[in-house]
Coordinates of C-alpha atoms in Angstrom, one line a residue:
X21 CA 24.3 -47.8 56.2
X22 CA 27.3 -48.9 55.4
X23 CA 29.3 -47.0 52.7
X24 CA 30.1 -48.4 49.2
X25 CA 33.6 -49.1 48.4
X26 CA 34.7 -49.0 44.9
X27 CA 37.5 -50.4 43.6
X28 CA 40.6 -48.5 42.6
X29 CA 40.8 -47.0 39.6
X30 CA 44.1 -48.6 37.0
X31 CA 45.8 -45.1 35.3
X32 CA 46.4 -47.5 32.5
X33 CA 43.1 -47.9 32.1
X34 CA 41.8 -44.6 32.3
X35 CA 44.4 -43.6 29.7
X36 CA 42.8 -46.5 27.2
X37 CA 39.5 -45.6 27.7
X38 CA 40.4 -41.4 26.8
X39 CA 42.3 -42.4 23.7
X40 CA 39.4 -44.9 22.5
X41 CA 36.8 -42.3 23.0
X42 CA 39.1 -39.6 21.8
X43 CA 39.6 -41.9 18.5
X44 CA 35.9 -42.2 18.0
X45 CA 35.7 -38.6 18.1
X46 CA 37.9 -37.7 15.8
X47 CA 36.4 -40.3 13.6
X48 CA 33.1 -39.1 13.7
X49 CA 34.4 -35.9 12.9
X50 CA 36.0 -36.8 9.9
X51 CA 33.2 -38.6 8.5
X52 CA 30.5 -35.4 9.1
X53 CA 33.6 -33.3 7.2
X54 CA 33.0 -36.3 4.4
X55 CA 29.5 -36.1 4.1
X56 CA 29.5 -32.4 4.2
X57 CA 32.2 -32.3 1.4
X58 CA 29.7 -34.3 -0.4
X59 CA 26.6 -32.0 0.5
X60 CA 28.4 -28.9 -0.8
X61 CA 29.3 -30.3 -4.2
X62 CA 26.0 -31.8 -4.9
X63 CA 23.8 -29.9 -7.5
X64 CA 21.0 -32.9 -6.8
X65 CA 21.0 -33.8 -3.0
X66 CA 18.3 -37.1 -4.3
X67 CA 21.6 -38.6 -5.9
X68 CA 22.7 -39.2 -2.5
X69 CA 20.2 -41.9 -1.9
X70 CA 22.4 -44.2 -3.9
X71 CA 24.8 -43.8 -1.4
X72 CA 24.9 -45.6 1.5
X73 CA 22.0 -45.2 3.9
X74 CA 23.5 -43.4 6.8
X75 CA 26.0 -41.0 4.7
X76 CA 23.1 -40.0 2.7
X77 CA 21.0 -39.4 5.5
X78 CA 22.9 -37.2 7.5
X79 CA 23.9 -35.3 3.5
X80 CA 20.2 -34.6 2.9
X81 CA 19.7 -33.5 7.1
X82 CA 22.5 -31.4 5.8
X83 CA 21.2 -29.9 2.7
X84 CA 17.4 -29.8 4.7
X85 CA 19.2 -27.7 7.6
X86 CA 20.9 -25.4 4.6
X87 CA 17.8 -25.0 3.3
X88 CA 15.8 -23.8 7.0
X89 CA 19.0 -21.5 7.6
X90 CA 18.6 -20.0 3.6
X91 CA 14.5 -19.1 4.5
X92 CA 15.6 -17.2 7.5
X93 CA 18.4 -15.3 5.8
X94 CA 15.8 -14.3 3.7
X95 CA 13.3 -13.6 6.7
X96 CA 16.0 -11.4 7.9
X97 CA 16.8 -9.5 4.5
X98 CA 12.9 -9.0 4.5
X99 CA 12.7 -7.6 7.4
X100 CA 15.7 -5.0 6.9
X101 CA 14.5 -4.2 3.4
X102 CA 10.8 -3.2 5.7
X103 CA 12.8 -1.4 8.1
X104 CA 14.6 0.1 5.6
X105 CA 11.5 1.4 3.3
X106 CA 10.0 2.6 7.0
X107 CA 13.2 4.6 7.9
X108 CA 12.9 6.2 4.1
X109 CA 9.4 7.1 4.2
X110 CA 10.4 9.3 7.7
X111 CA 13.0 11.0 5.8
X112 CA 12.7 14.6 4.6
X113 CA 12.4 14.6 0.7
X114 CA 13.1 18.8 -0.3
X115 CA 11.7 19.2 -4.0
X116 CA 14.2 20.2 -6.1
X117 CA 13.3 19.9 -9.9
X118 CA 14.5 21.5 -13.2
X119 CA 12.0 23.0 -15.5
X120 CA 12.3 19.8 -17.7
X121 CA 11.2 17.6 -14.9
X122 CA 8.0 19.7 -14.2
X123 CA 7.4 19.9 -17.8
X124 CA 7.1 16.3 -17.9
X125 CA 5.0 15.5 -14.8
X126 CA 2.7 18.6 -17.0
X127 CA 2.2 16.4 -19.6
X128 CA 1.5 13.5 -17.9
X129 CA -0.8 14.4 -15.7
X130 CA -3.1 16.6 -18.3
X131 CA -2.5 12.9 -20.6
X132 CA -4.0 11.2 -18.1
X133 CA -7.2 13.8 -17.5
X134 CA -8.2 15.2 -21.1
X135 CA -7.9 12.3 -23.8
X136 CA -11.0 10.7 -23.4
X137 CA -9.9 7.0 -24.0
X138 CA -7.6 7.5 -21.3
X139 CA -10.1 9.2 -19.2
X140 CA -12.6 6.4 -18.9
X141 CA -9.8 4.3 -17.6
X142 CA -8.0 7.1 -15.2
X143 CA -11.5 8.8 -14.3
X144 CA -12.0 5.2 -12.1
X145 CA -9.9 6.5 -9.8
X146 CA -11.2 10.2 -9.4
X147 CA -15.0 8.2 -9.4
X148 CA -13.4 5.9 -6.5
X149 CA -11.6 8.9 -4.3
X150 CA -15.3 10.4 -4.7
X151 CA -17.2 7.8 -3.3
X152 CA -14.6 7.6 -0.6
X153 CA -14.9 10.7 0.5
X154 CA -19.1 9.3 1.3
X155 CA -17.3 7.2 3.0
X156 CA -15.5 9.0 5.1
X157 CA -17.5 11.7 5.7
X158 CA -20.1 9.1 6.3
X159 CA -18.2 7.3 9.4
X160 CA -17.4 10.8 10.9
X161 CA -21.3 11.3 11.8
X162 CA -21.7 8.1 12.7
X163 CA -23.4 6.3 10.1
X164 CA -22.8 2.4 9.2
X165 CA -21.7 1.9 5.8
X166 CA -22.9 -0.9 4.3
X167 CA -21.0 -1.2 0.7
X168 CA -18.8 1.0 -2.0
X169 CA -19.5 0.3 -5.7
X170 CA -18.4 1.0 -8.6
X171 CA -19.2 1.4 -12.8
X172 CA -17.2 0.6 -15.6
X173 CA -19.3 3.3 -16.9
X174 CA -17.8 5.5 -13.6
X175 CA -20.9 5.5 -11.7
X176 CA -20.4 4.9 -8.1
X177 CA -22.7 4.2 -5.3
X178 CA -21.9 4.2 -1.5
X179 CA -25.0 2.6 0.8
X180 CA -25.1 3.6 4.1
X181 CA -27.6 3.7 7.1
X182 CA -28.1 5.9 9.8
X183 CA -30.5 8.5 12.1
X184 CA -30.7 12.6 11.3
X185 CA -30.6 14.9 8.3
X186 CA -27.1 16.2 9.4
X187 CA -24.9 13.2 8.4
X188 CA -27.2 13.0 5.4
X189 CA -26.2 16.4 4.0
X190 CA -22.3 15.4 5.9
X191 CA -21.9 12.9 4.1
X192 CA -23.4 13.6 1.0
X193 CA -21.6 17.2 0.4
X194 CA -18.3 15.5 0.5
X195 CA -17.7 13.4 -2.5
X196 CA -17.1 16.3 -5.4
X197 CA -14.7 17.9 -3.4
X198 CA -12.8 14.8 -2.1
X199 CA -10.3 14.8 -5.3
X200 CA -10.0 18.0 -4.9
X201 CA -9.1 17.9 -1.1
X202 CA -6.8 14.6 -1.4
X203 CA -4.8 16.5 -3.8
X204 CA -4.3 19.4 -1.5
X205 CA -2.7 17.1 0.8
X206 CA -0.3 15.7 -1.1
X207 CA 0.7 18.9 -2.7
X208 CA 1.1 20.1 0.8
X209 CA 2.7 17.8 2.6
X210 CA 5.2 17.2 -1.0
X211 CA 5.8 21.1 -0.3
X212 CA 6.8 20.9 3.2
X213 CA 9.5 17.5 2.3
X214 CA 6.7 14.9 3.6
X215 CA 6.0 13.2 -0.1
X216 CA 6.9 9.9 1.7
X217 CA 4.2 10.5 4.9
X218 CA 1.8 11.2 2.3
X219 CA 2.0 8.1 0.4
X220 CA 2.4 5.8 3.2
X221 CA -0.9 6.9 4.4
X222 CA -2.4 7.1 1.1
X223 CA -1.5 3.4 0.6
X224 CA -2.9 2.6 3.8
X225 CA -5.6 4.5 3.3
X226 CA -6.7 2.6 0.1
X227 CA -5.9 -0.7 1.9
X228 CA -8.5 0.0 4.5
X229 CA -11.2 0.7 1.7
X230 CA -11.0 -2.8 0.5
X231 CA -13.1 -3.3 3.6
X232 CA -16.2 -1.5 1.9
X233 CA -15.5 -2.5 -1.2
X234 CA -18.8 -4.8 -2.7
X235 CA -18.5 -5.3 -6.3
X236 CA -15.2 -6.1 -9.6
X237 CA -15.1 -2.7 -10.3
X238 CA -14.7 -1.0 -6.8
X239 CA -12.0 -4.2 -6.2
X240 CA -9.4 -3.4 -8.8
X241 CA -9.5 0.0 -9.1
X242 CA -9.0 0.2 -5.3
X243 CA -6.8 -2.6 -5.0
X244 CA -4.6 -1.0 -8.1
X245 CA -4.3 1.9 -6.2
X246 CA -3.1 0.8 -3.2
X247 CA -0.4 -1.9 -4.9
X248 CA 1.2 1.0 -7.1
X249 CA 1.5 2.9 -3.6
X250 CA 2.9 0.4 -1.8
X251 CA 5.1 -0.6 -4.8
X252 CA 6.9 2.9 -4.4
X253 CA 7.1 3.0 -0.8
X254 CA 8.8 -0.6 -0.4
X255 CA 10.7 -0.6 -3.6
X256 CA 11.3 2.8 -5.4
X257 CA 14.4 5.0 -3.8
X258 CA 13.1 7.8 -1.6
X259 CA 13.4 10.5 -4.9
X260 CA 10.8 8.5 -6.2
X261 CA 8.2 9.8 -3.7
X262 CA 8.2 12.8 -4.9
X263 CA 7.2 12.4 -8.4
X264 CA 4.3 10.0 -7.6
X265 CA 3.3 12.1 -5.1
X266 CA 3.2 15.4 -7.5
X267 CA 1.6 13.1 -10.4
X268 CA -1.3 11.8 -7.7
X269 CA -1.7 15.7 -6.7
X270 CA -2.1 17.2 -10.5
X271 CA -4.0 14.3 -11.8
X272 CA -6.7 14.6 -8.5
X273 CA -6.8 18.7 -8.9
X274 CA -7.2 18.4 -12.5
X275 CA -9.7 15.5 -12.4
X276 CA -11.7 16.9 -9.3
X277 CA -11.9 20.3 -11.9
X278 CA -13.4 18.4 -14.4
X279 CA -15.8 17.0 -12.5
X280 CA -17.1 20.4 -11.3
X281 CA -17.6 21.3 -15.0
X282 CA -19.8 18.4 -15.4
X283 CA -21.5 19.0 -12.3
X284 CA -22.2 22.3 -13.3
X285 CA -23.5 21.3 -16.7
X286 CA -25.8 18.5 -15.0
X287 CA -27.7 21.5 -13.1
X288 CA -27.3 23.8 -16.1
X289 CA -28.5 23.2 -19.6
X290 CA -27.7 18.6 -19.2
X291 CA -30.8 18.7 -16.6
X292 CA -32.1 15.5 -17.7
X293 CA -28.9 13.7 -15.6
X294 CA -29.8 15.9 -12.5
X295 CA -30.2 12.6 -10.7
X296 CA -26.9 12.0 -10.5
X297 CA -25.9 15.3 -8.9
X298 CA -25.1 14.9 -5.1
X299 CA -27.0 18.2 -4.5
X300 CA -30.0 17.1 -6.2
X301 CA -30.1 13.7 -3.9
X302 CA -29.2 15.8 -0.7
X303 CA -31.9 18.2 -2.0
X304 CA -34.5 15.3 -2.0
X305 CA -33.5 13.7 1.0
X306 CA -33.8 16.7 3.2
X307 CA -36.8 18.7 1.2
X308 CA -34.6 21.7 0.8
X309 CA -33.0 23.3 -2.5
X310 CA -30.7 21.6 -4.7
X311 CA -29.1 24.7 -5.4
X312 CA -28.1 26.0 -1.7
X313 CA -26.2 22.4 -1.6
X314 CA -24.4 23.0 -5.0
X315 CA -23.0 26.2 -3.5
X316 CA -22.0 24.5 -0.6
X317 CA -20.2 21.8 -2.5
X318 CA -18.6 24.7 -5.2
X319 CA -17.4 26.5 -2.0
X320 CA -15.1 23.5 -0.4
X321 CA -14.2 22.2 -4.1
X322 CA -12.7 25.9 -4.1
X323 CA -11.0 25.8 -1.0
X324 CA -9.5 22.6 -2.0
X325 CA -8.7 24.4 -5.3
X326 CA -7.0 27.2 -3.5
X327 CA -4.6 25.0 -1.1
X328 CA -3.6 22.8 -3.9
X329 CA -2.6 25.7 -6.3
X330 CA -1.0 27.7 -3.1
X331 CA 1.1 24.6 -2.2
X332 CA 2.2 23.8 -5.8
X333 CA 3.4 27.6 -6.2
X334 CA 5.1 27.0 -3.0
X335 CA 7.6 24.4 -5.5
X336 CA 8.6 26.7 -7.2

């Protein structure tokens, strides 16, 4: 095959051609600079359909680009402000508050526990870490749980199924002392500079519940919960975590006492609510005593007593 012979190239030409294409160039620069002039002082990008069609075309591609490139900033912020909560909630918070400060949380947490109009609102969630603790207890031996509910009137019932009389008594001994446990936890781990572990897990923790959840009551109470949690972690600065943490600690030891006292009374002289005891339903369900289970349930609601009260004097 022969080879194809071109013809020789004119300099002058050459040179023509580069300036014309350099010319549009700088042209087409010039009018992007225009329409992007126009894009930034625009308040209303649909005035710039009035315009002619190709400016305004490329002025809203603009303004639609500005737009994509704003969402992603935001993306980005998003994601630092995550990073930043997460690097927070590893941090060591050391407790270090005045006399005035724990006079305060005092009040707060005994307002929230003994008035009783403000009980039947708060006592929700001491009736919801109870039935949790069923829960819990009743997934450690194995057994399916089927649903978590609540009452307005705090009345709570956790249905579960499984084989044996040992996760029946497992997972029935564990719901009085559960406030009473939690709030060892958080006392704890506030004491030792972890108030920002606790309440990431605690907020996870009530996120994962939703699962059981079946009725209104159990929803918001639960879903509450876990939003004010998550609220502090994401949001609050890190000396926040230790005040919610203390106020979730005294309101759960206090609360958990109270419940003992009614428990008590139920198998004392109130014997006509007996059916609402967790002994006396272990009791049936077993054909033992309701009694041997009551001490059994008084014994780890005092250990939990014990820790909580050791790790708050640790604070001081």
């Amino acid at each position: 095959m022969r080879p194809v012979a071109y013809p020789p190239v004119n300099p002058v030409t050459a040179m023509a051609v580069e300036a014309k294409r350099d010319k549009e160039t700088s042209r087409k620069r010039q009018q992007y600079a225009a329409v992007n002039r126009i894009a930034l002082t625009c308040d209303h990008p649909q005035k710039l359909v009035h315009g002619r069609s190709g400016n305004s075309g490329n002025a809203l591609g603009i303004e639609r680009m500005r737009e994509i490139d704003d969402r992603n900033a935001s993306g980005a912020n998003m994601i630092v402000d995550l990073n930043g909560a997460w690097a927070r909630l590893w941090e060591s918070q050391p407790v270090d508050l005045v006399s005035g400060q724990w006079t305060i949380l005092l009040v707060l947490v005994l307002g929230l526990v003994l008035p009783r109009p403000v009980w039947r609102i708060t006592g929700m969630y001491s009736t919801l870490v109870h039935e949790l603790g069923h829960v819990i207890s009743a997934l450690f031996t194995g057994r399916f749980v089927t649903g978590l509910r609540l009452g307005w009137d705090h009345s709570g019932e956790v249905v579960s199924r499984g084989r044996g009389k040992v996760s029946i008594i497992i997972s029935g001994i564990f719901g009085y002392p559960a406030p009473l446990l939690v709030s060892a936890a958080l006392l704890w781990a506030t004491a030792a500079g972890y108030a920002g572990r606790a309440l990431g897990i605690y907020a996870l923790f009530f996120v994962l519940a939703l699962v059981f959840v079946r009725n209104w009551p159990a929803f918001v109470v639960c879903s509450a919960s876990a939003l004010v949690a998550l609220g502090v972690v994401f949001f609050a600065p890190s000396s926040a975590y230790i005040y919610l943490a203390l106020l979730l600690g005294g309101f759960l030891l206090c609360s958990g006492i109270r419940d003992y006292l009614k428990v008590l009374a139920v198998h004392t002289w109130r014997r006509r609510d007996i059916e609402q005891s967790d002994a006396y339903l272990i009791a049936r369900a077993t054909g033992t005593f309701a009694t041997l289970w009551l001490l059994v349930i008084m014994a780890l609601g005092g250990a939990g007593i014990f820790l909580g009260v050791q790790s708050l004097l640790r604070l001081f």
